[in-house]
JSON list of C-alpha atoms in Angstrom, two decimals:
[
{"chain": "A", "resi": 1, "resn": "MET", "atom": "CA", "xyz": [-49.15, 44.15, 42.51]},
{"chain": "A", "resi": 2, "resn": "SER", "atom": "CA", "xyz": [-48.72, 41.95, 39.45]},
{"chain": "A", "resi": 3, "resn": "GLU", "atom": "CA", "xyz": [-45.28, 41.57, 37.92]},
{"chain": "A", "resi": 4, "resn": "PRO", "atom": "CA", "xyz": [-44.97, 42.34, 34.19]},
{"chain": "A", "resi": 5, "resn": "ASP", "atom": "CA", "xyz": [-43.58, 38.87, 33.48]},
{"chain": "A", "resi": 6, "resn": "GLY", "atom": "CA", "xyz": [-46.32, 37.07, 35.45]},
{"chain": "A", "resi": 7, "resn": "THR", "atom": "CA", "xyz": [-44.05, 35.82, 38.23]},
{"chain": "A", "resi": 8, "resn": "ALA", "atom": "CA", "xyz": [-46.46, 36.93, 40.98]},
{"chain": "A", "resi": 9, "resn": "GLU", "atom": "CA", "xyz": [-48.97, 34.21, 40.03]},
{"chain": "A", "resi": 10, "resn": "LEU", "atom": "CA", "xyz": [-46.47, 31.34, 40.14]},
{"chain": "A", "resi": 11, "resn": "GLY", "atom": "CA", "xyz": [-46.56, 28.61, 42.74]},
{"chain": "A", "resi": 12, "resn": "TYR", "atom": "CA", "xyz": [-43.43, 27.76, 44.70]},
{"chain": "A", "resi": 13, "resn": "GLU", "atom": "CA", "xyz": [-42.28, 24.89, 42.48]},
{"chain": "A", "resi": 14, "resn": "GLN", "atom": "CA", "xyz": [-42.80, 26.89, 39.28]},
{"chain": "A", "resi": 15, "resn": "ALA", "atom": "CA", "xyz": [-40.95, 29.90, 40.69]},
{"chain": "A", "resi": 16, "resn": "ARG", "atom": "CA", "xyz": [-38.10, 27.69, 41.93]},
{"chain": "A", "resi": 17, "resn": "ASP", "atom": "CA", "xyz": [-37.76, 25.98, 38.54]},
{"chain": "A", "resi": 18, "resn": "GLN", "atom": "CA", "xyz": [-37.72, 29.31, 36.72]},
{"chain": "A", "resi": 19, "resn": "LEU", "atom": "CA", "xyz": [-35.15, 30.64, 39.18]},
{"chain": "A", "resi": 20, "resn": "ILE", "atom": "CA", "xyz": [-32.94, 27.65, 38.43]},
{"chain": "A", "resi": 21, "resn": "GLU", "atom": "CA", "xyz": [-33.21, 28.44, 34.71]},
{"chain": "A", "resi": 22, "resn": "VAL", "atom": "CA", "xyz": [-32.34, 32.10, 35.36]},
{"chain": "A", "resi": 23, "resn": "VAL", "atom": "CA", "xyz": [-29.22, 31.09, 37.30]},
{"chain": "A", "resi": 24, "resn": "ARG", "atom": "CA", "xyz": [-28.19, 28.69, 34.53]},
{"chain": "A", "resi": 25, "resn": "GLY", "atom": "CA", "xyz": [-28.66, 31.44, 31.95]},
{"chain": "A", "resi": 26, "resn": "LEU", "atom": "CA", "xyz": [-26.56, 33.88, 33.94]},
{"chain": "A", "resi": 27, "resn": "GLU", "atom": "CA", "xyz": [-23.86, 31.29, 34.59]},
{"chain": "A", "resi": 28, "resn": "ALA", "atom": "CA", "xyz": [-23.71, 30.32, 30.91]},
{"chain": "A", "resi": 29, "resn": "GLY", "atom": "CA", "xyz": [-22.85, 33.89, 29.97]},
{"chain": "A", "resi": 30, "resn": "GLY", "atom": "CA", "xyz": [-22.90, 35.17, 26.43]},
{"chain": "A", "resi": 31, "resn": "LEU", "atom": "CA", "xyz": [-25.65, 37.70, 27.19]},
{"chain": "A", "resi": 32, "resn": "SER", "atom": "CA", "xyz": [-25.52, 41.42, 26.65]},
{"chain": "A", "resi": 33, "resn": "LEU", "atom": "CA", "xyz": [-25.38, 43.65, 29.70]},
{"chain": "A", "resi": 34, "resn": "GLU", "atom": "CA", "xyz": [-29.04, 44.58, 29.23]},
{"chain": "A", "resi": 35, "resn": "GLU", "atom": "CA", "xyz": [-30.09, 40.92, 28.90]},
{"chain": "A", "resi": 36, "resn": "SER", "atom": "CA", "xyz": [-28.05, 39.99, 31.96]},
{"chain": "A", "resi": 37, "resn": "LEU", "atom": "CA", "xyz": [-29.62, 42.78, 34.01]},
{"chain": "A", "resi": 38, "resn": "ALA", "atom": "CA", "xyz": [-33.13, 41.82, 32.92]},
{"chain": "A", "resi": 39, "resn": "LEU", "atom": "CA", "xyz": [-32.45, 38.19, 33.80]},
{"chain": "A", "resi": 40, "resn": "TRP", "atom": "CA", "xyz": [-30.93, 39.21, 37.17]},
{"chain": "A", "resi": 41, "resn": "GLU", "atom": "CA", "xyz": [-34.01, 41.31, 37.97]},
{"chain": "A", "resi": 42, "resn": "LYS", "atom": "CA", "xyz": [-36.28, 38.40, 37.09]},
{"chain": "A", "resi": 43, "resn": "GLY", "atom": "CA", "xyz": [-34.19, 36.16, 39.34]},
{"chain": "A", "resi": 44, "resn": "GLU", "atom": "CA", "xyz": [-34.56, 38.62, 42.21]},
{"chain": "A", "resi": 45, "resn": "ARG", "atom": "CA", "xyz": [-38.35, 38.65, 41.78]},
{"chain": "A", "resi": 46, "resn": "LEU", "atom": "CA", "xyz": [-38.45, 34.87, 41.66]},
{"chain": "A", "resi": 47, "resn": "ALA", "atom": "CA", "xyz": [-36.24, 34.55, 44.75]},
{"chain": "A", "resi": 48, "resn": "ARG", "atom": "CA", "xyz": [-38.52, 36.95, 46.69]},
{"chain": "A", "resi": 49, "resn": "LEU", "atom": "CA", "xyz": [-41.56, 34.97, 45.58]},
{"chain": "A", "resi": 50, "resn": "CYS", "atom": "CA", "xyz": [-39.97, 31.68, 46.68]},
{"chain": "A", "resi": 51, "resn": "GLU", "atom": "CA", "xyz": [-39.15, 33.23, 50.05]},
{"chain": "A", "resi": 52, "resn": "LYS", "atom": "CA", "xyz": [-42.74, 34.47, 50.37]},
{"chain": "A", "resi": 53, "resn": "HIS", "atom": "CA", "xyz": [-44.07, 30.96, 49.66]},
{"chain": "A", "resi": 54, "resn": "LEU", "atom": "CA", "xyz": [-41.65, 29.42, 52.16]},
{"chain": "A", "resi": 55, "resn": "GLU", "atom": "CA", "xyz": [-42.57, 31.96, 54.83]},
{"chain": "A", "resi": 56, "resn": "GLY", "atom": "CA", "xyz": [-46.26, 31.15, 54.29]},
{"chain": "A", "resi": 57, "resn": "ALA", "atom": "CA", "xyz": [-45.52, 27.44, 54.64]},
{"chain": "A", "resi": 58, "resn": "ARG", "atom": "CA", "xyz": [-43.47, 28.12, 57.78]},
{"chain": "A", "resi": 59, "resn": "GLU", "atom": "CA", "xyz": [-46.39, 30.05, 59.31]},
{"chain": "A", "resi": 60, "resn": "ARG", "atom": "CA", "xyz": [-48.83, 27.25, 58.48]},
{"chain": "A", "resi": 61, "resn": "ILE", "atom": "CA", "xyz": [-46.54, 24.66, 60.08]},
{"chain": "A", "resi": 62, "resn": "GLU", "atom": "CA", "xyz": [-46.10, 26.78, 63.21]},
{"chain": "A", "resi": 63, "resn": "ALA", "atom": "CA", "xyz": [-49.87, 27.29, 63.45]},
{"chain": "A", "resi": 64, "resn": "ALA", "atom": "CA", "xyz": [-50.49, 23.56, 63.04]},
{"chain": "A", "resi": 65, "resn": "LEU", "atom": "CA", "xyz": [-47.88, 22.72, 65.67]},
{"chain": "A", "resi": 66, "resn": "ALA", "atom": "CA", "xyz": [-49.37, 25.26, 68.06]},
{"chain": "A", "resi": 67, "resn": "THR", "atom": "CA", "xyz": [-52.80, 23.66, 67.58]},
{"chain": "A", "resi": 68, "resn": "VAL", "atom": "CA", "xyz": [-51.38, 20.21, 68.28]},
{"chain": "A", "resi": 69, "resn": "GLU", "atom": "CA", "xyz": [-49.48, 21.43, 71.34]},
{"chain": "A", "resi": 70, "resn": "ASP", "atom": "CA", "xyz": [-52.60, 23.14, 72.72]},
{"chain": "A", "resi": 71, "resn": "ALA", "atom": "CA", "xyz": [-54.83, 20.10, 72.20]},
{"chain": "A", "resi": 72, "resn": "PRO", "atom": "CA", "xyz": [-55.53, 17.79, 75.14]},
{"chain": "A", "resi": 73, "resn": "ASP", "atom": "CA", "xyz": [-52.96, 15.04, 75.26]},
{"chain": "A", "resi": 74, "resn": "THR", "atom": "CA", "xyz": [-55.02, 12.33, 76.97]},
{"chain": "A", "resi": 75, "resn": "GLU", "atom": "CA", "xyz": [-55.14, 9.81, 74.11]},
{"chain": "A", "resi": 76, "resn": "THR", "atom": "CA", "xyz": [-51.41, 9.96, 73.49]},
{"chain": "A", "resi": 77, "resn": "THR", "atom": "CA", "xyz": [-50.66, 9.58, 77.21]},
{"chain": "A", "resi": 78, "resn": "GLU", "atom": "CA", "xyz": [-53.05, 6.66, 77.57]},
{"chain": "A", "resi": 79, "resn": "ASP", "atom": "CA", "xyz": [-51.64, 4.97, 74.47]},
{"chain": "A", "resi": 80, "resn": "ALA", "atom": "CA", "xyz": [-48.09, 5.35, 75.73]},
{"chain": "A", "resi": 81, "resn": "GLU", "atom": "CA", "xyz": [-48.97, 3.98, 79.15]},
{"chain": "A", "resi": 82, "resn": "GLY", "atom": "CA", "xyz": [-50.99, 1.12, 77.66]},
{"chain": "A", "resi": 83, "resn": "SER", "atom": "CA", "xyz": [-48.25, 0.06, 75.29]},
{"chain": "A", "resi": 84, "resn": "ALA", "atom": "CA", "xyz": [-45.62, 0.32, 78.02]},
{"chain": "A", "resi": 85, "resn": "GLY", "atom": "CA", "xyz": [-47.64, -2.00, 80.20]},
{"chain": "A", "resi": 86, "resn": "ARG", "atom": "CA", "xyz": [-48.03, -4.51, 77.38]},
{"chain": "A", "resi": 87, "resn": "ASP", "atom": "CA", "xyz": [-44.33, -4.47, 76.60]},
{"chain": "A", "resi": 88, "resn": "SER", "atom": "CA", "xyz": [-43.43, -5.45, 80.14]},
{"chain": "A", "resi": 89, "resn": "GLU", "atom": "CA", "xyz": [-45.84, -8.40, 80.20]}
]
């Protein structure tokens, strides 16, 4: 499902930067109705793409956190107990 303007292949930072430019263009005004609509539609595609990238990042973070939470905690517990004992000496 490739977009005609190539937005589907953009990374998050590229899509975000282009979205910023779209907003600036719309805010500046001076465009015809057709140009404004085309720019608005591009902005909508870019915003959806940014949201898709952010959702993917969110899922990766949640998966990583779940892996860390499921891992045995023995080293961390031992380190905390060991350092607590040294602090009180």
